[in-house]
PDB file of C-alpha atoms in Angstrom:
ATOM      1  CA  MET D 968      -2.581  34.979 -21.925  1.00  0.00           C
ATOM      2  CA  GLU D 969      -4.835  33.466 -19.338  1.00  0.00           C
ATOM      3  CA  VAL D 970      -3.643  30.126 -17.795  1.00  0.00           C
ATOM      4  CA  GLN D 971      -6.428  27.476 -17.772  1.00  0.00           C
ATOM      5  CA  THR D 972      -6.947  25.791 -14.532  1.00  0.00           C
ATOM      6  CA  PHE D 973      -9.015  22.748 -13.392  1.00  0.00           C
ATOM      7  CA  PRO D 974      -9.628  23.262  -9.651  1.00  0.00           C
ATOM      8  CA  ASN D 975     -11.964  20.343  -9.216  1.00  0.00           C
ATOM      9  CA  GLU D 976      -9.748  17.776 -10.908  1.00  0.00           C
ATOM     10  CA  ILE D 977      -7.206  15.530  -8.951  1.00  0.00           C
ATOM     11  CA  VAL D 978      -3.764  14.995 -10.283  1.00  0.00           C
ATOM     12  CA  PHE D 979      -1.850  12.031  -8.579  1.00  0.00           C
ATOM     13  CA  PHE D 980       1.852  12.461  -9.271  1.00  0.00           C
ATOM     14  CA  ASP D 981       5.110  10.951  -8.172  1.00  0.00           C
ATOM     15  CA  LEU D 982       8.805  11.667  -8.678  1.00  0.00           C
ATOM     16  CA  GLU D 983      11.709   9.289  -8.842  1.00  0.00           C
ATOM     17  CA  THR D 984      15.027  10.994  -7.815  1.00  0.00           C
ATOM     18  CA  THR D 985      18.579  10.341  -7.014  1.00  0.00           C
ATOM     19  CA  VAL D 986      19.362   9.847  -3.377  1.00  0.00           C
ATOM     20  CA  PRO D 987      22.045  12.147  -1.925  1.00  0.00           C
ATOM     21  CA  ASN D 988      24.796  10.175  -0.073  1.00  0.00           C
ATOM     22  CA  LYS D 989      26.972  13.063   0.861  1.00  0.00           C
ATOM     23  CA  ALA D 990      26.649  16.384   2.506  1.00  0.00           C
ATOM     24  CA  GLY D 991      25.757  19.085   0.095  1.00  0.00           C
ATOM     25  CA  GLN D 992      24.312  16.930  -2.573  1.00  0.00           C
ATOM     26  CA  HIS D 993      20.813  17.560  -3.927  1.00  0.00           C
ATOM     27  CA  PHE D 994      17.977  15.528  -5.116  1.00  0.00           C
ATOM     28  CA  HIS D 995      17.810  15.249  -8.921  1.00  0.00           C
ATOM     29  CA  ILE D 996      14.531  14.191 -10.675  1.00  0.00           C
ATOM     30  CA  LEU D 997      14.898  11.206 -12.893  1.00  0.00           C
ATOM     31  CA  GLU D 998      11.285  10.495 -13.606  1.00  0.00           C
ATOM     32  CA  PHE D 999       7.870  12.233 -13.517  1.00  0.00           C
ATOM     33  CA  GLY D1000       4.549  10.390 -13.479  1.00  0.00           C
ATOM     34  CA  ALA D1001       0.957  11.720 -13.138  1.00  0.00           C
ATOM     35  CA  ILE D1002      -2.617  10.594 -13.728  1.00  0.00           C
ATOM     36  CA  ILE D1003      -5.557  13.087 -13.728  1.00  0.00           C
ATOM     37  CA  VAL D1004      -8.544  11.748 -11.957  1.00  0.00           C
ATOM     38  CA  CYS D1005     -12.252  12.568 -12.031  1.00  0.00           C
ATOM     39  CA  PRO D1006     -13.218  13.254  -8.340  1.00  0.00           C
ATOM     40  CA  ARG D1007     -16.806  12.007  -8.835  1.00  0.00           C
ATOM     41  CA  LYS D1008     -15.966   8.546 -10.210  1.00  0.00           C
ATOM     42  CA  LEU D1009     -12.239   8.343  -9.286  1.00  0.00           C
ATOM     43  CA  GLU D1010     -11.693   7.394 -12.975  1.00  0.00           C
ATOM     44  CA  GLU D1011      -8.319   7.951 -14.697  1.00  0.00           C
ATOM     45  CA  LEU D1012      -8.785  10.608 -17.392  1.00  0.00           C
ATOM     46  CA  GLU D1013      -5.335  11.230 -18.584  1.00  0.00           C
ATOM     47  CA  SER D1014      -1.779   9.977 -17.928  1.00  0.00           C
ATOM     48  CA  PHE D1015       1.733  11.212 -18.625  1.00  0.00           C
ATOM     49  CA  THR D1016       5.230   9.869 -17.752  1.00  0.00           C
ATOM     50  CA  THR D1017       8.786  10.876 -18.768  1.00  0.00           C
ATOM     51  CA  LEU D1018      12.238   9.992 -17.768  1.00  0.00           C
ATOM     52  CA  ILE D1019      14.228  13.117 -17.071  1.00  0.00           C
ATOM     53  CA  GLN D1020      18.038  13.534 -17.743  1.00  0.00           C
ATOM     54  CA  PRO D1021      19.776  15.490 -14.983  1.00  0.00           C
ATOM     55  CA  LYS D1022      22.461  17.993 -15.912  1.00  0.00           C
ATOM     56  CA  ASP D1023      25.121  15.903 -14.382  1.00  0.00           C
ATOM     57  CA  LEU D1024      24.734  12.213 -15.518  1.00  0.00           C
ATOM     58  CA  SER D1025      27.427  11.141 -12.984  1.00  0.00           C
ATOM     59  CA  VAL D1026      24.780  11.515 -10.141  1.00  0.00           C
ATOM     60  CA  VAL D1027      22.893   8.619 -11.625  1.00  0.00           C
ATOM     61  CA  SER D1028      23.983   5.013 -10.825  1.00  0.00           C
ATOM     62  CA  ILE D1029      25.354   2.838 -13.574  1.00  0.00           C
ATOM     63  CA  ARG D1030      23.411  -0.034 -12.089  1.00  0.00           C
ATOM     64  CA  SER D1031      20.098  -0.297 -10.120  1.00  0.00           C
ATOM     65  CA  SER D1032      19.345  -2.526  -7.238  1.00  0.00           C
ATOM     66  CA  ARG D1033      15.783  -2.968  -8.489  1.00  0.00           C
ATOM     67  CA  SER D1034      15.143  -5.010 -11.723  1.00  0.00           C
ATOM     68  CA  ASP D1035      13.136  -2.225 -13.376  1.00  0.00           C
ATOM     69  CA  GLY D1036      14.970   0.633 -11.699  1.00  0.00           C
ATOM     70  CA  ILE D1037      16.296   3.793 -13.346  1.00  0.00           C
ATOM     71  CA  THR D1038      19.973   3.650 -14.537  1.00  0.00           C
ATOM     72  CA  ARG D1039      22.338   6.055 -16.183  1.00  0.00           C
ATOM     73  CA  ALA D1040      21.865   4.339 -19.495  1.00  0.00           C
ATOM     74  CA  LYS D1041      17.987   4.774 -19.261  1.00  0.00           C
ATOM     75  CA  VAL D1042      18.218   8.621 -18.803  1.00  0.00           C
ATOM     76  CA  THR D1043      21.125   9.372 -21.081  1.00  0.00           C
ATOM     77  CA  ASN D1044      18.840  10.181 -24.051  1.00  0.00           C
ATOM     78  CA  ALA D1045      15.913  11.413 -21.918  1.00  0.00           C
ATOM     79  CA  PRO D1046      14.680  15.114 -22.212  1.00  0.00           C
ATOM     80  CA  SER D1047      15.865  17.511 -19.635  1.00  0.00           C
ATOM     81  CA  PHE D1048      13.425  18.894 -17.007  1.00  0.00           C
ATOM     82  CA  GLU D1049      13.443  22.246 -18.877  1.00  0.00           C
ATOM     83  CA  ASP D1050      12.350  20.290 -22.047  1.00  0.00           C
ATOM     84  CA  VAL D1051       9.209  18.892 -20.181  1.00  0.00           C
ATOM     85  CA  ALA D1052       8.563  21.703 -17.712  1.00  0.00           C
ATOM     86  CA  GLU D1053       5.727  23.182 -19.741  1.00  0.00           C
ATOM     87  CA  LYS D1054       3.958  19.855 -19.932  1.00  0.00           C
ATOM     88  CA  ILE D1055       4.432  19.232 -16.187  1.00  0.00           C
ATOM     89  CA  TYR D1056       3.212  22.763 -15.418  1.00  0.00           C
ATOM     90  CA  GLY D1057       0.020  22.232 -17.514  1.00  0.00           C
ATOM     91  CA  LEU D1058      -0.693  18.965 -15.661  1.00  0.00           C
ATOM     92  CA  LEU D1059      -0.118  20.282 -12.165  1.00  0.00           C
ATOM     93  CA  ASN D1060      -1.127  23.986 -12.118  1.00  0.00           C
ATOM     94  CA  GLY D1061      -4.553  24.746 -10.691  1.00  0.00           C
ATOM     95  CA  ARG D1062      -5.440  21.186  -9.886  1.00  0.00           C
ATOM     96  CA  ILE D1063      -5.761  19.332  -6.635  1.00  0.00           C
ATOM     97  CA  TRP D1064      -2.389  17.563  -6.004  1.00  0.00           C
ATOM     98  CA  ALA D1065      -2.418  14.021  -4.568  1.00  0.00           C
ATOM     99  CA  GLY D1066       0.282  11.605  -3.678  1.00  0.00           C
ATOM    100  CA  HIS D1067       2.091   9.725  -0.861  1.00  0.00           C
ATOM    101  CA  ASN D1068       4.267  12.002   1.240  1.00  0.00           C
ATOM    102  CA  ILE D1069       4.052  14.741  -1.424  1.00  0.00           C
ATOM    103  CA  ARG D1070       3.962  17.618   1.059  1.00  0.00           C
ATOM    104  CA  ARG D1071       7.438  16.979   2.371  1.00  0.00           C
ATOM    105  CA  PHE D1072       9.052  15.540  -0.734  1.00  0.00           C
ATOM    106  CA  ASP D1073       7.477  15.815  -4.187  1.00  0.00           C
ATOM    107  CA  CYS D1074       6.010  19.287  -3.738  1.00  0.00           C
ATOM    108  CA  VAL D1075       9.374  20.513  -2.562  1.00  0.00           C
ATOM    109  CA  ARG D1076      11.371  18.966  -5.410  1.00  0.00           C
ATOM    110  CA  ILE D1077       8.913  20.386  -8.148  1.00  0.00           C
ATOM    111  CA  LYS D1078       9.494  23.746  -6.775  1.00  0.00           C
ATOM    112  CA  GLU D1079      13.157  23.314  -6.641  1.00  0.00           C
ATOM    113  CA  ALA D1080      13.254  22.049 -10.269  1.00  0.00           C
ATOM    114  CA  PHE D1081      11.234  25.045 -11.655  1.00  0.00           C
ATOM    115  CA  ALA D1082      13.380  27.562  -9.666  1.00  0.00           C
ATOM    116  CA  GLU D1083      16.540  25.932 -11.120  1.00  0.00           C
ATOM    117  CA  ILE D1084      15.458  26.839 -14.786  1.00  0.00           C
ATOM    118  CA  GLY D1085      14.136  30.307 -13.669  1.00  0.00           C
ATOM    119  CA  LYS D1086      10.415  29.519 -14.175  1.00  0.00           C
ATOM    120  CA  ALA D1087       7.430  29.999 -11.952  1.00  0.00           C
ATOM    121  CA  ALA D1088       6.310  26.805 -10.310  1.00  0.00           C
ATOM    122  CA  PRO D1089       2.796  25.404 -10.651  1.00  0.00           C
ATOM    123  CA  GLU D1090       0.439  25.938  -7.708  1.00  0.00           C
ATOM    124  CA  PRO D1091      -2.116  23.469  -6.568  1.00  0.00           C
ATOM    125  CA  SER D1092      -5.779  24.328  -5.698  1.00  0.00           C
ATOM    126  CA  GLY D1093      -5.427  21.821  -2.800  1.00  0.00           C
ATOM    127  CA  ILE D1094      -3.345  19.030  -1.598  1.00  0.00           C
ATOM    128  CA  ILE D1095      -4.257  15.473  -0.551  1.00  0.00           C
ATOM    129  CA  ASP D1096      -1.222  13.673   1.074  1.00  0.00           C
ATOM    130  CA  SER D1097      -2.293  10.072   1.639  1.00  0.00           C
ATOM    131  CA  LEU D1098       0.663   9.762   4.127  1.00  0.00           C
ATOM    132  CA  GLY D1099      -0.815  12.296   6.481  1.00  0.00           C
ATOM    133  CA  LEU D1100      -4.481  11.400   5.800  1.00  0.00           C
ATOM    134  CA  LEU D1101      -4.040   7.700   6.664  1.00  0.00           C
ATOM    135  CA  SER D1102      -1.139   7.629   9.134  1.00  0.00           C
ATOM    136  CA  ASP D1103      -3.461   7.486  12.285  1.00  0.00           C
ATOM    137  CA  LYS D1104      -5.905   5.112  10.729  1.00  0.00           C
ATOM    138  CA  PHE D1105      -3.835   2.283   8.948  1.00  0.00           C
ATOM    139  CA  GLY D1106      -0.338   2.449  10.482  1.00  0.00           C
ATOM    140  CA  LYS D1107      -0.709  -0.395  12.868  1.00  0.00           C
ATOM    141  CA  ARG D1108      -2.460  -2.721  10.730  1.00  0.00           C
ATOM    142  CA  ALA D1109      -0.312  -2.254   7.612  1.00  0.00           C
ATOM    143  CA  GLY D1110       2.952  -2.398   9.622  1.00  0.00           C
ATOM    144  CA  ASN D1111       4.102   1.140   8.618  1.00  0.00           C
ATOM    145  CA  MET D1112       2.848   3.828   6.401  1.00  0.00           C
ATOM    146  CA  LYS D1113       5.022   3.096   3.344  1.00  0.00           C
ATOM    147  CA  MET D1114       3.222   2.637   0.021  1.00  0.00           C
ATOM    148  CA  ALA D1115       4.786  -0.817  -0.355  1.00  0.00           C
ATOM    149  CA  SER D1116       3.347  -1.916   3.030  1.00  0.00           C
ATOM    150  CA  LEU D1117      -0.152  -0.390   2.421  1.00  0.00           C
ATOM    151  CA  ALA D1118      -0.279  -2.061  -0.998  1.00  0.00           C
ATOM    152  CA  ALA D1119       0.897  -5.446   0.371  1.00  0.00           C
ATOM    153  CA  TYR D1120      -1.737  -5.255   3.135  1.00  0.00           C
ATOM    154  CA  PHE D1121      -4.531  -4.905   0.455  1.00  0.00           C
ATOM    155  CA  GLY D1122      -3.027  -7.542  -1.843  1.00  0.00           C
ATOM    156  CA  LEU D1123      -2.264  -4.932  -4.592  1.00  0.00           C
ATOM    157  CA  GLY D1124       1.157  -6.212  -5.643  1.00  0.00           C
ATOM    158  CA  VAL D1125       4.650  -5.091  -5.346  1.00  0.00           C
ATOM    159  CA  GLN D1126       5.496  -1.441  -5.493  1.00  0.00           C
ATOM    160  CA  LYS D1127       7.711  -0.941  -8.505  1.00  0.00           C
ATOM    161  CA  HIS D1128       9.208   2.455  -7.613  1.00  0.00           C
ATOM    162  CA  ARG D1129       8.329   3.798 -11.084  1.00  0.00           C
ATOM    163  CA  SER D1130       6.394   7.033 -11.156  1.00  0.00           C
ATOM    164  CA  LEU D1131       3.273   5.988 -13.243  1.00  0.00           C
ATOM    165  CA  ASP D1132       2.885   2.581 -11.543  1.00  0.00           C
ATOM    166  CA  ASP D1133       3.130   4.146  -8.177  1.00  0.00           C
ATOM    167  CA  VAL D1134       0.549   6.820  -8.612  1.00  0.00           C
ATOM    168  CA  ARG D1135      -1.980   4.262  -9.915  1.00  0.00           C
ATOM    169  CA  MET D1136      -1.079   2.155  -6.896  1.00  0.00           C
ATOM    170  CA  ASN D1137      -1.605   5.158  -4.632  1.00  0.00           C
ATOM    171  CA  LEU D1138      -5.100   5.689  -6.006  1.00  0.00           C
ATOM    172  CA  GLU D1139      -6.085   2.076  -5.474  1.00  0.00           C
ATOM    173  CA  VAL D1140      -4.799   2.118  -2.035  1.00  0.00           C
ATOM    174  CA  LEU D1141      -6.939   5.143  -1.200  1.00  0.00           C
ATOM    175  CA  LYS D1142     -10.000   3.431  -2.656  1.00  0.00           C
ATOM    176  CA  HIS D1143      -9.395   0.372  -0.532  1.00  0.00           C
ATOM    177  CA  CYS D1144      -8.933   2.424   2.666  1.00  0.00           C
ATOM    178  CA  ALA D1145     -12.004   4.450   1.992  1.00  0.00           C
ATOM    179  CA  THR D1146     -13.996   1.247   1.627  1.00  0.00           C
ATOM    180  CA  VAL D1147     -12.696  -0.126   4.876  1.00  0.00           C
ATOM    181  CA  LEU D1148     -13.463   3.165   6.640  1.00  0.00           C
ATOM    182  CA  PHE D1149     -17.025   3.027   5.263  1.00  0.00           C
ATOM    183  CA  LEU D1150     -17.481  -0.635   6.554  1.00  0.00           C
ATOM    184  CA  GLU D1151     -16.226   0.199  10.001  1.00  0.00           C
ATOM    185  CA  SER D1152     -18.370   3.349  10.248  1.00  0.00           C
ATOM    186  CA  THR D1153     -21.537   1.416   9.153  1.00  0.00           C
ATOM    187  CA  LEU D1154     -21.585  -1.137  12.062  1.00  0.00           C
ATOM    188  CA  PRO D1155     -18.969   0.012  14.526  1.00  0.00           C
ATOM    189  CA  ASN D1156     -20.555  -1.724  17.591  1.00  0.00           C
ATOM    190  CA  GLN D1157     -21.039  -5.026  15.954  1.00  0.00           C
ATOM    191  CA  LEU D1158     -17.595  -5.118  14.295  1.00  0.00           C
ATOM    192  CA  GLU D1159     -15.903  -3.834  17.451  1.00  0.00           C
ATOM    193  CA  GLY D1160     -17.467  -6.432  19.714  1.00  0.00           C
ATOM    194  CA  LYS D1161     -16.665  -9.326  17.289  1.00  0.00           C
ATOM    195  CA  TRP D1162     -13.150  -8.303  16.444  1.00  0.00           C
ATOM    196  CA  GLN D1163     -12.144  -7.568  20.093  1.00  0.00           C
ATOM    197  CA  SER D1164     -13.249 -11.002  21.253  1.00  0.00           C
ATOM    198  CA  SER D1165     -10.171 -12.698  19.789  1.00  0.00           C
ATOM    199  CA  SER D1166      -6.753 -11.475  18.251  1.00  0.00           C
ATOM    200  CA  LYS D1167      -7.187 -14.366  15.699  1.00  0.00           C
ATOM    201  CA  ILE D1168      -9.831 -15.258  13.078  1.00  0.00           C
ATOM    202  CA  MET D1169     -10.771 -18.610  11.588  1.00  0.00           C
ATOM    203  CA  THR D1170     -10.457 -19.078   7.848  1.00  0.00           C
ATOM    204  CA  ARG D1171     -11.372 -22.062   5.719  1.00  0.00           C
ATOM    205  CA  SER D1172      -8.742 -23.436   3.445  1.00  0.00           C
ATOM    206  CA  ARG D1173      -9.917 -23.568  -0.171  1.00  0.00           C
ATOM    207  CA  SER D1174      -7.637 -26.484  -0.998  1.00  0.00           C
ATOM    208  CA  ASN D1175      -8.477 -28.991   1.811  1.00  0.00           C
ATOM    209  CA  TYR D1176     -11.270 -27.363   3.712  1.00  0.00           C
ATOM    210  CA  GLN D1177      -9.326 -27.491   6.967  1.00  0.00           C
ATOM    211  CA  ILE D1178      -9.677 -24.709   9.493  1.00  0.00           C
ATOM    212  CA  ALA D1179      -6.601 -22.554   9.946  1.00  0.00           C
ATOM    213  CA  GLN D1180      -5.873 -19.690  12.144  1.00  0.00           C
ATOM    214  CA  ARG D1181      -4.478 -16.335  10.932  1.00  0.00           C
ATOM    215  CA  ALA D1182      -3.210 -13.651  13.137  1.00  0.00           C
ATOM    216  CA  MET D1183      -5.070 -10.245  13.025  1.00  0.00           C
ATOM    217  CA  PRO D1184      -2.761  -7.313  11.982  1.00  0.00           C
ATOM    218  CA  TYR D1185      -3.626  -5.430  15.181  1.00  0.00           C
ATOM    219  CA  SER D1186      -3.652  -6.497  18.830  1.00  0.00           C
ATOM    220  CA  LYS D1187      -6.693  -7.371  20.909  1.00  0.00           C
ATOM    221  CA  GLY D1188      -8.442  -4.270  22.296  1.00  0.00           C
ATOM    222  CA  SER D1189      -6.988  -1.798  19.867  1.00  0.00           C
ATOM    223  CA  LEU D1190     -10.061  -1.773  17.661  1.00  0.00           C
ATOM    224  CA  GLY D1191     -12.017   0.516  20.184  1.00  0.00           C
ATOM    225  CA  LYS D1192      -9.486   3.362  19.744  1.00  0.00           C
ATOM    226  CA  MET D1193      -9.279   2.802  15.973  1.00  0.00           C
ATOM    227  CA  THR D1194     -13.187   2.974  15.641  1.00  0.00           C
ATOM    228  CA  GLN D1195     -13.170   6.169  17.531  1.00  0.00           C
ATOM    229  CA  ASN D1196     -10.474   7.462  15.196  1.00  0.00           C
ATOM    230  CA  VAL D1197     -12.569   6.491  12.166  1.00  0.00           C
ATOM    231  CA  LYS D1198     -15.508   8.350  13.650  1.00  0.00           C
ATOM    232  CA  ASN D1199     -13.496  11.466  14.127  1.00  0.00           C
ATOM    233  CA  LEU D1200     -12.123  11.175  10.606  1.00  0.00           C
ATOM    234  CA  LEU D1201     -15.654  10.773   9.212  1.00  0.00           C
ATOM    235  CA  GLY D1202     -16.756  13.856  11.153  1.00  0.00           C
ATOM    236  CA  LYS D1203     -14.055  15.877   9.639  1.00  0.00           C
ATOM    237  CA  ALA D1204     -14.980  14.417   6.191  1.00  0.00           C
ATOM    238  CA  GLN D1205     -18.248  16.381   6.231  1.00  0.00           C
ATOM    239  CA  SER D1206     -16.179  19.475   5.520  1.00  0.00           C
ATOM    240  CA  ASN D1207     -13.657  17.518   3.250  1.00  0.00           C
ATOM    241  CA  GLN D1208     -15.518  17.013  -0.118  1.00  0.00           C
ATOM    242  CA  THR D1209     -12.606  15.066  -1.680  1.00  0.00           C
ATOM    243  CA  LEU D1210     -12.394  12.467   1.227  1.00  0.00           C
ATOM    244  CA  GLN D1211     -16.235  12.377   1.168  1.00  0.00           C
ATOM    245  CA  ASN D1212     -16.173  11.452  -2.565  1.00  0.00           C
ATOM    246  CA  LEU D1213     -13.775   8.597  -1.816  1.00  0.00           C
ATOM    247  CA  ILE D1214     -16.079   7.204   0.901  1.00  0.00           C
ATOM    248  CA  ASN D1215     -19.144   7.660  -1.481  1.00  0.00           C
ATOM    249  CA  HIS D1216     -17.223   5.829  -4.207  1.00  0.00           C
ATOM    250  CA  SER D1217     -16.543   2.943  -1.883  1.00  0.00           C
ATOM    251  CA  HIS D1218     -20.219   2.769  -1.070  1.00  0.00           C
ATOM    252  CA  SER D1219     -21.170   2.466  -4.569  1.00  0.00           C
ATOM    253  CA  LEU D1220     -18.706  -0.451  -5.053  1.00  0.00           C
ATOM    254  CA  LEU D1221     -20.598  -2.400  -2.301  1.00  0.00           C
ATOM    255  CA  ARG D1222     -23.966  -2.100  -3.938  1.00  0.00           C
TER     256      ARG D1222
END
């Protein structure tokens, strides 16, 4: 039977796992979440999420430090990974994989999980790791490259550390970053000259119309290097259709 693939569709996915605290312990998948996205319009076409019960429930904390975190009680009656492996395989195999830090974490955990049940792991047609893609471009202004920091920078809310919520946040962060890159590439000389003139900008309060100062998230003089990095990224984007689609989509939002 031929396996159907969708090489031009993007699947953003995220895993929530246990965190090993002793030598020799392994990561155990507790939740899988994914959205399939149209690369032309960046619209969500399909979504799936499920809690996953590990073989050994004792590895899951009884309580969670997060208000909506995953506890032992929540996964007690959840399906095992083997129960949902076919569904996960169908979502991932042959599509472009996207996520934050997926190369070093999520991709590895998926392969481990399929190997543990003795089944072939899904294979991507390509990988978009937003951590690697944006590290040199947004690290300084966002503070660090954590998804929570990037989301806070753009005012997208608080990261919930639940799989489906996080992948949707990941997509929105990429849309916002692509829009910023587009704006900076459109008038680099004008924006560079204006932004370098002061490390602070003046904003008018909506409540009392008083002028207030707000510190810029990067230091004076840093924008020249950042703009050159943007130019380099956009040059590479000519051969990266997926990133080009993101920038084109951002352009359409500004019309």
